[in-house]
Coordinates of C-alpha atoms in Angstrom, one line a residue:
M1 CA 142.0 80.8 156.5
E2 CA 140.3 84.2 156.9
P3 CA 139.2 85.6 160.2
S4 CA 135.6 86.0 161.4
K5 CA 133.8 88.9 159.6
N6 CA 133.2 90.6 162.9
A7 CA 136.8 90.3 164.1
P8 CA 139.2 93.1 163.9
C9 CA 140.8 93.2 160.4
P10 CA 144.2 91.6 160.4
C11 CA 145.6 94.4 158.2
G12 CA 145.7 96.7 161.3
S13 CA 143.2 99.2 160.1
G14 CA 141.1 99.1 163.3
K15 CA 137.9 98.2 161.3
K16 CA 136.0 95.0 161.4
Y17 CA 137.1 92.5 158.8
K18 CA 133.7 92.7 157.0
R19 CA 134.1 96.4 156.7
C20 CA 137.7 96.3 155.4
C21 CA 139.7 93.7 153.5
F22 CA 136.7 91.3 153.2
L23 CA 135.2 93.9 150.7
T24 CA 138.3 93.7 148.5
G25 CA 138.2 89.9 148.4
G26 CA 140.7 88.9 151.1
I27 CA 143.5 90.0 153.3
T28 CA 145.6 92.8 151.8
I29 CA 149.2 93.7 152.5
A30 CA 149.4 96.8 154.6
K31 CA 152.2 99.3 154.3
S32 CA 153.4 98.5 157.8
G33 CA 154.4 95.0 156.8
G34 CA 151.0 93.4 156.1
Y35 CA 149.7 89.9 156.3
K36 CA 151.6 87.9 153.8
K37 CA 150.3 84.4 154.5
F38 CA 148.7 82.1 157.0
N39 CA 150.9 79.3 158.2
K40 CA 148.6 76.3 158.8
N41 CA 151.2 74.3 160.6
L42 CA 152.0 76.9 163.2
N43 CA 148.5 78.5 163.3
R44 CA 149.7 82.0 162.6
Y45 CA 149.6 85.0 160.2
E46 CA 153.1 85.9 159.2
T47 CA 154.3 89.4 158.4
N48 CA 157.5 91.3 158.0
L49 CA 157.1 92.6 161.5
D50 CA 155.8 89.8 163.6
H51 CA 154.0 86.4 163.8
H52 CA 150.3 86.7 164.9
Y53 CA 149.1 83.5 166.4
F54 CA 145.4 82.7 165.7
T55 CA 143.0 82.7 168.6
F56 CA 139.9 80.5 169.2
N57 CA 136.8 81.3 167.2
Y58 CA 134.3 78.4 167.7
R59 CA 132.3 77.6 164.6
G60 CA 131.3 74.0 165.2
C61 CA 132.5 70.9 163.3
D62 CA 131.9 71.1 159.6
F63 CA 133.0 67.5 158.8
L64 CA 130.6 65.2 160.5
D65 CA 129.5 63.7 157.2
S66 CA 133.0 63.5 155.8
K67 CA 134.9 60.2 155.1
P68 CA 137.0 59.6 158.2
Y69 CA 140.8 59.7 158.1
V70 CA 142.4 56.9 160.0
G71 CA 145.1 58.2 162.4
K72 CA 146.2 57.7 165.9
I73 CA 145.6 59.6 169.2
K74 CA 147.6 59.6 172.4
C75 CA 145.5 60.5 175.4
R76 CA 144.9 59.9 179.1
L77 CA 142.2 59.7 181.8
V78 CA 142.4 62.3 184.5
H79 CA 140.2 63.3 187.5
E80 CA 139.5 66.6 189.2
Q81 CA 137.2 66.8 192.2
G82 CA 133.9 65.4 191.1
N83 CA 134.7 65.0 187.4
S84 CA 136.7 62.9 185.0
I85 CA 137.8 63.8 181.5
I86 CA 140.0 62.5 178.7
V87 CA 142.9 64.8 177.8
P88 CA 144.2 64.5 174.2
D89 CA 148.0 64.8 174.1
F90 CA 148.8 64.4 170.4
I91 CA 147.1 63.3 167.1
F92 CA 149.1 61.5 164.5
V93 CA 148.6 61.4 160.8
N94 CA 150.8 59.8 158.1
N95 CA 153.2 62.7 157.6
G96 CA 153.3 64.3 161.1
W97 CA 151.6 65.1 164.4
I98 CA 149.0 67.6 165.4
Q99 CA 148.9 69.6 168.6
P100 CA 145.3 69.8 170.0
L101 CA 144.4 73.4 171.1
H102 CA 141.0 73.0 172.6
F103 CA 138.7 70.1 173.3
T104 CA 135.3 69.2 174.6
A105 CA 134.4 66.7 177.4
P106 CA 134.3 63.1 176.0
N107 CA 131.2 61.1 175.1
L108 CA 131.7 57.4 175.8
F109 CA 129.1 55.0 174.5
K110 CA 128.7 51.2 174.6
I111 CA 127.9 49.4 171.4
D112 CA 127.7 46.0 173.0
D113 CA 129.1 44.2 176.1
D114 CA 132.6 44.3 174.6
K115 CA 132.9 47.3 172.3
I116 CA 133.0 50.9 173.7
G117 CA 133.5 54.0 171.7
C118 CA 134.6 57.5 172.6
D119 CA 133.9 60.8 170.7
F120 CA 135.1 64.2 171.4
F121 CA 135.7 67.4 169.4
I122 CA 139.1 69.0 169.2
D123 CA 140.2 72.3 167.8
I124 CA 143.3 72.2 165.7
Q125 CA 145.2 74.7 163.6
N126 CA 143.6 77.1 161.1
G127 CA 140.5 77.4 163.3
Q128 CA 139.2 74.0 162.4
T129 CA 137.2 71.7 164.7
I130 CA 137.5 68.0 164.1
K131 CA 135.7 65.0 165.6
V132 CA 137.9 62.2 166.8
R133 CA 136.4 58.7 167.5
F134 CA 138.2 55.8 168.9
Y135 CA 137.2 52.4 170.4
N136 CA 138.6 50.3 173.2
S137 CA 139.3 47.6 170.6
D138 CA 141.7 49.9 168.8
I139 CA 144.3 50.2 171.6
L140 CA 147.8 50.2 170.3
K141 CA 150.0 50.9 173.3
I142 CA 150.0 51.7 177.0
Y143 CA 152.8 54.1 177.9
S144 CA 154.7 54.5 181.1
D145 CA 153.3 58.0 181.6
K146 CA 149.8 56.4 182.1
S147 CA 148.7 57.6 178.6
Q148 CA 147.4 55.3 175.9
L149 CA 147.7 55.2 172.1
F150 CA 144.7 54.3 169.9
K151 CA 143.9 54.0 166.3
C152 CA 141.2 56.6 165.6
E153 CA 138.9 58.0 163.0
I154 CA 139.3 61.7 162.3
Y155 CA 136.4 63.6 160.9
G156 CA 138.1 66.7 159.5
P157 CA 139.2 68.5 156.4
A158 CA 140.2 66.5 153.4
D159 CA 143.7 68.0 153.5
I160 CA 144.2 67.1 157.2
E161 CA 147.8 66.2 156.6
E162 CA 148.5 69.9 155.8
Y163 CA 147.6 70.8 159.4
T164 CA 150.5 69.0 161.1
S165 CA 152.4 70.9 163.9
G166 CA 155.6 68.9 163.3
E167 CA 157.3 65.7 162.1
F168 CA 158.0 62.5 164.0
E169 CA 160.2 59.5 163.6
V170 CA 159.5 55.9 164.5
E171 CA 162.4 53.7 165.9
N172 CA 161.9 50.3 167.4
N173 CA 158.2 50.9 167.5
Q174 CA 158.7 54.1 169.5
I175 CA 157.4 57.5 168.4
Y176 CA 159.8 60.5 168.6
L177 CA 158.6 64.0 168.1
K178 CA 160.9 66.5 166.3
L179 CA 161.2 69.5 168.5
Y180 CA 163.5 72.5 169.0
H181 CA 165.5 73.9 171.9
H182 CA 166.3 77.6 171.4
T183 CA 169.4 79.1 173.0
N184 CA 172.1 81.7 172.6
D185 CA 175.7 81.5 171.3
T186 CA 177.1 80.3 174.6
G187 CA 174.4 77.7 175.2
F188 CA 174.7 76.4 171.7
A189 CA 178.5 75.8 172.1
G190 CA 178.1 74.1 175.4
I191 CA 175.2 71.9 174.4
T192 CA 176.8 70.7 171.1
S193 CA 180.2 70.1 172.6
S194 CA 178.9 68.1 175.7
K195 CA 176.0 66.4 173.9
S196 CA 173.8 67.3 176.9
L197 CA 171.3 69.8 178.2
R198 CA 171.5 71.1 181.7
S199 CA 168.1 71.0 183.4
S200 CA 166.3 74.3 184.1
K201 CA 165.4 75.0 187.8
W202 CA 162.7 77.5 186.9
N203 CA 159.0 77.0 186.9
Y204 CA 156.9 77.8 183.8
R205 CA 157.1 81.6 184.1
G206 CA 160.6 81.8 185.6
S207 CA 159.5 83.3 188.9
K208 CA 160.5 80.7 191.3
E209 CA 163.3 78.1 191.7
C210 CA 162.0 74.5 191.7
T211 CA 163.7 72.3 194.3
N212 CA 162.5 68.7 193.9
F213 CA 162.2 68.6 190.0
H214 CA 163.8 70.5 187.2
F215 CA 162.8 70.7 183.5
A216 CA 164.1 70.8 179.9
Y217 CA 162.0 73.0 177.6
F218 CA 161.3 72.5 173.9
T219 CA 158.9 73.8 171.2
H220 CA 157.8 73.0 167.7
I221 CA 158.4 76.6 166.6
P222 CA 161.6 76.2 164.5
E223 CA 162.7 79.9 164.9
I224 CA 162.2 82.5 167.6
K225 CA 162.2 85.5 165.3
Y226 CA 159.6 88.0 166.6
S227 CA 158.0 89.1 169.9
N228 CA 154.9 86.9 169.6
D229 CA 157.1 83.9 169.1
L230 CA 158.6 84.6 172.6
I231 CA 155.1 85.0 174.1
T232 CA 154.0 81.6 172.8
V233 CA 156.8 80.0 174.8
A234 CA 155.9 82.0 177.9
M235 CA 158.6 84.6 177.6
S236 CA 158.4 88.3 176.9
A237 CA 160.8 91.2 176.3
D238 CA 159.0 93.3 178.9
G239 CA 158.3 90.4 181.2
N240 CA 154.5 90.5 181.0
I241 CA 151.7 88.5 179.3
D242 CA 148.0 89.4 179.8
Y243 CA 145.1 86.9 180.2
M244 CA 141.4 87.9 180.4
I245 CA 138.6 86.1 182.2
D246 CA 135.9 84.6 180.0
S247 CA 133.2 87.2 180.9
F248 CA 135.4 90.2 180.1
I249 CA 134.5 92.1 176.9
P250 CA 137.4 94.4 176.1
P251 CA 136.8 97.9 174.7
K252 CA 137.6 98.6 171.1
A253 CA 140.7 100.5 172.2
M254 CA 142.4 99.5 175.4
P255 CA 143.5 102.5 177.5
P256 CA 147.2 102.8 178.5
N257 CA 146.2 102.0 182.1
Y258 CA 144.1 99.0 181.2
R259 CA 145.8 96.7 183.8
T260 CA 144.8 99.0 186.6
R261 CA 141.4 99.9 185.2
F262 CA 140.4 96.3 184.5
E263 CA 142.4 94.7 187.3
N264 CA 139.4 92.4 188.3
S265 CA 139.2 91.0 184.8
I266 CA 142.9 90.7 183.6
Y267 CA 145.6 88.5 185.0
T268 CA 149.1 89.7 184.1
A269 CA 151.7 86.9 184.3
Q270 CA 155.1 88.2 185.1
V271 CA 157.2 85.8 182.9
Y272 CA 160.8 85.0 182.0
R273 CA 162.4 88.2 180.5
S274 CA 164.1 87.4 177.2
T275 CA 164.7 88.7 173.7
T276 CA 164.8 87.1 170.4
N277 CA 168.6 87.6 170.4
D278 CA 168.8 85.3 173.4
R279 CA 167.1 82.5 171.4
N280 CA 169.0 82.8 168.1
H281 CA 170.4 79.3 167.9
P282 CA 167.8 76.5 167.4
L283 CA 168.8 72.9 168.2
E284 CA 166.8 70.1 166.7
F285 CA 165.9 67.1 168.9
Y286 CA 163.8 63.9 168.8
L287 CA 161.9 63.3 172.0
P288 CA 160.1 60.0 172.9
V289 CA 156.4 60.9 173.0
E290 CA 155.8 59.3 176.4
S291 CA 158.5 61.4 178.0
I292 CA 156.8 64.7 177.3
D293 CA 155.2 66.1 180.4
I294 CA 151.4 66.4 180.5
K295 CA 150.2 70.0 179.8
H296 CA 148.1 72.1 182.0
I297 CA 144.6 73.1 180.8
Y298 CA 142.0 75.8 181.3
L299 CA 138.3 75.3 181.7
H300 CA 136.3 77.9 179.7
N301 CA 132.7 78.9 179.7
Q302 CA 131.6 81.1 176.9
G303 CA 127.8 81.5 176.8
N304 CA 126.4 77.9 177.0
L305 CA 129.6 76.4 175.7
F306 CA 132.0 74.6 178.1
F307 CA 135.3 73.5 176.7
F308 CA 139.0 73.0 177.7
E309 CA 142.0 74.8 176.4
I310 CA 145.5 73.3 176.3
C311 CA 147.8 75.7 178.1
F312 CA 151.1 76.6 176.5
P313 CA 150.5 74.3 173.4
Y314 CA 153.8 75.4 171.9
I315 CA 155.8 74.4 174.9
H316 CA 156.8 70.7 175.4
R317 CA 158.8 70.1 178.5
L318 CA 160.5 67.1 180.1
K319 CA 160.3 66.7 183.8
L320 CA 163.7 65.7 185.3
T321 CA 165.2 64.9 188.7
A322 CA 166.6 68.1 190.2
G323 CA 170.1 69.1 189.2
S324 CA 170.3 66.5 186.4
T325 CA 171.8 66.6 182.9
L326 CA 169.9 65.3 179.9
T327 CA 172.0 63.5 177.3
F328 CA 171.4 62.8 173.6
D329 CA 173.0 60.7 170.9
D330 CA 174.8 61.7 167.7
N331 CA 171.4 62.0 165.9
H332 CA 170.0 64.2 168.7
F333 CA 167.6 61.5 169.9
I334 CA 166.7 61.5 173.6
K335 CA 165.9 58.2 175.3
N336 CA 163.0 57.7 177.8
E337 CA 165.2 57.0 180.8
S338 CA 166.6 58.6 183.9
P339 CA 166.7 61.5 184.7
I340 CA 163.2 61.8 183.0
V341 CA 160.3 61.3 185.4
N342 CA 156.5 61.3 184.8
S343 CA 154.1 63.6 186.5
D344 CA 151.1 62.2 188.4
Y345 CA 149.0 65.4 188.3
S346 CA 148.6 68.6 186.4
I347 CA 146.7 71.9 186.6
I348 CA 143.2 72.8 185.5
G349 CA 142.6 76.5 185.7
D350 CA 139.1 78.0 185.7
A351 CA 139.3 80.8 183.1
R352 CA 136.2 82.5 184.6
T353 CA 138.4 83.8 187.5
K354 CA 141.7 85.5 187.9
E355 CA 142.8 82.9 190.3
G356 CA 142.0 80.2 187.7
L357 CA 144.0 82.0 185.0
A358 CA 147.0 82.2 187.4
A359 CA 146.9 78.5 188.2
P360 CA 149.0 77.1 185.4
F361 CA 151.7 79.8 186.1
E362 CA 151.5 79.3 189.9
E363 CA 151.5 75.5 189.5
E364 CA 153.3 74.9 192.8
E365 CA 150.7 76.8 194.9
T366 CA 147.3 75.9 193.4
D367 CA 144.3 73.8 194.4
F368 CA 143.2 73.6 190.7
I369 CA 144.6 70.1 190.3
Y370 CA 143.6 67.1 188.2
K371 CA 145.2 63.7 188.9
I372 CA 146.3 61.2 186.2
E373 CA 144.7 57.8 186.3
D374 CA 146.7 54.6 186.0
C375 CA 144.3 52.3 184.2
G376 CA 146.7 49.4 184.4
T377 CA 146.0 46.9 181.6
Q378 CA 142.5 48.2 181.0
T379 CA 141.8 50.7 178.2
I380 CA 140.5 54.1 179.2
H381 CA 137.1 53.1 178.0
D382 CA 136.9 49.9 180.0
F383 CA 138.2 51.6 183.2
W384 CA 135.7 54.4 182.7
F385 CA 132.7 52.0 182.9
S386 CA 134.1 49.6 185.4
H387 CA 134.8 52.5 187.9
S388 CA 131.8 54.6 187.2
N389 CA 130.3 56.7 190.1
Q390 CA 133.4 56.3 192.2
D391 CA 135.6 59.0 193.9
L392 CA 138.8 58.5 191.9
F393 CA 140.4 61.8 193.1
T394 CA 140.5 62.1 196.9
D395 CA 142.7 59.1 197.8
K396 CA 145.2 59.5 195.0
T397 CA 148.6 60.6 196.3
I398 CA 150.7 62.9 194.2
T399 CA 154.1 64.4 194.4
E400 CA 153.7 68.2 194.1
L401 CA 156.2 70.6 192.7
Q402 CA 158.2 72.3 195.5
V403 CA 159.7 75.8 195.0
K404 CA 161.5 78.6 196.8
D405 CA 161.6 82.3 196.2
V406 CA 164.8 83.9 195.0
S407 CA 165.5 87.5 194.3
N408 CA 167.5 87.0 191.1
N409 CA 164.9 85.2 189.0
P410 CA 164.5 85.7 185.3
T411 CA 161.3 87.8 185.6
T412 CA 163.1 90.7 187.2

């Protein structure tokens, strides 16, 4: 996929794409390494020097009149103060799974007294926006993490199976995602010999030590090779990742002191310091889909468009009891059992403010919370209509993450 004509040209010339490589018929290969190809599965341009992950460029859905592809969607109902939404976890097609990147608020509609439908638009890899439609009658499974699996119609590109983020296996009617844990020489030797993973005590950005829950971190990136690969898993060689509020329009050339000059518009997350050499041993695992912790989200407002962004879409973590060890079998399958626990809330950060941008990183200190609904035996659709115009947020109790400050954290 080519970039927007008004976007900076990916060849690195500094010109707009329409004034540069577009004139020659496509992306050229620059002397500095060049853009060799676009990887649909991982949503990135790949060069000899780095991997450049594609950013959101809303164009609308081009596939409303297409023949729908029959797939599956795992999602859950959540509530923030005064609002309810449906969050898509994963989409499944015949040959793999797709990671949603952005999505719109759902549109639920009644066909008759029994049948209820739900539509929403989801951005996936390669800058494509698809429409997903699923009915209450298409429920396939209710999971222990309060999510539900539905058969769905996907209105998307004809080659939708080429957009998969990764593979999955089905055993005993259970879906397992194929994911990777990246470690160093010492970690690789310890994990493979013990057939276990020690839980991490660090929060998402590695700034504080969690005390009541720990985590195990995975990704669908098969190799951490370049600096941008590190950034996608919330790590950085210099320990910093920048985020800009929605209303900020950056200059064509950012000055060296941009963090100070634009301090009201840029949130700089101090994250886990690491290098690609520290992540040179990938280990392949199969994780039960209902054990993967719910991801945080951002609420965006760009012009008249409101939409939600999945935070850290390349990170998939398991929430564990503190101080625990996660075991796996000879085939590297992990079972959905203790010490894995399910969250009852997550974070919704408002990308219009610096505080909102910080929320997913400061997950233990934020009021930007959405709570997960347990629909019981009802489908999300039926629960939505049977509990309309009710406050489903205030009285829900949650177990918040507890942390403590330590001086020797990985961000320093």
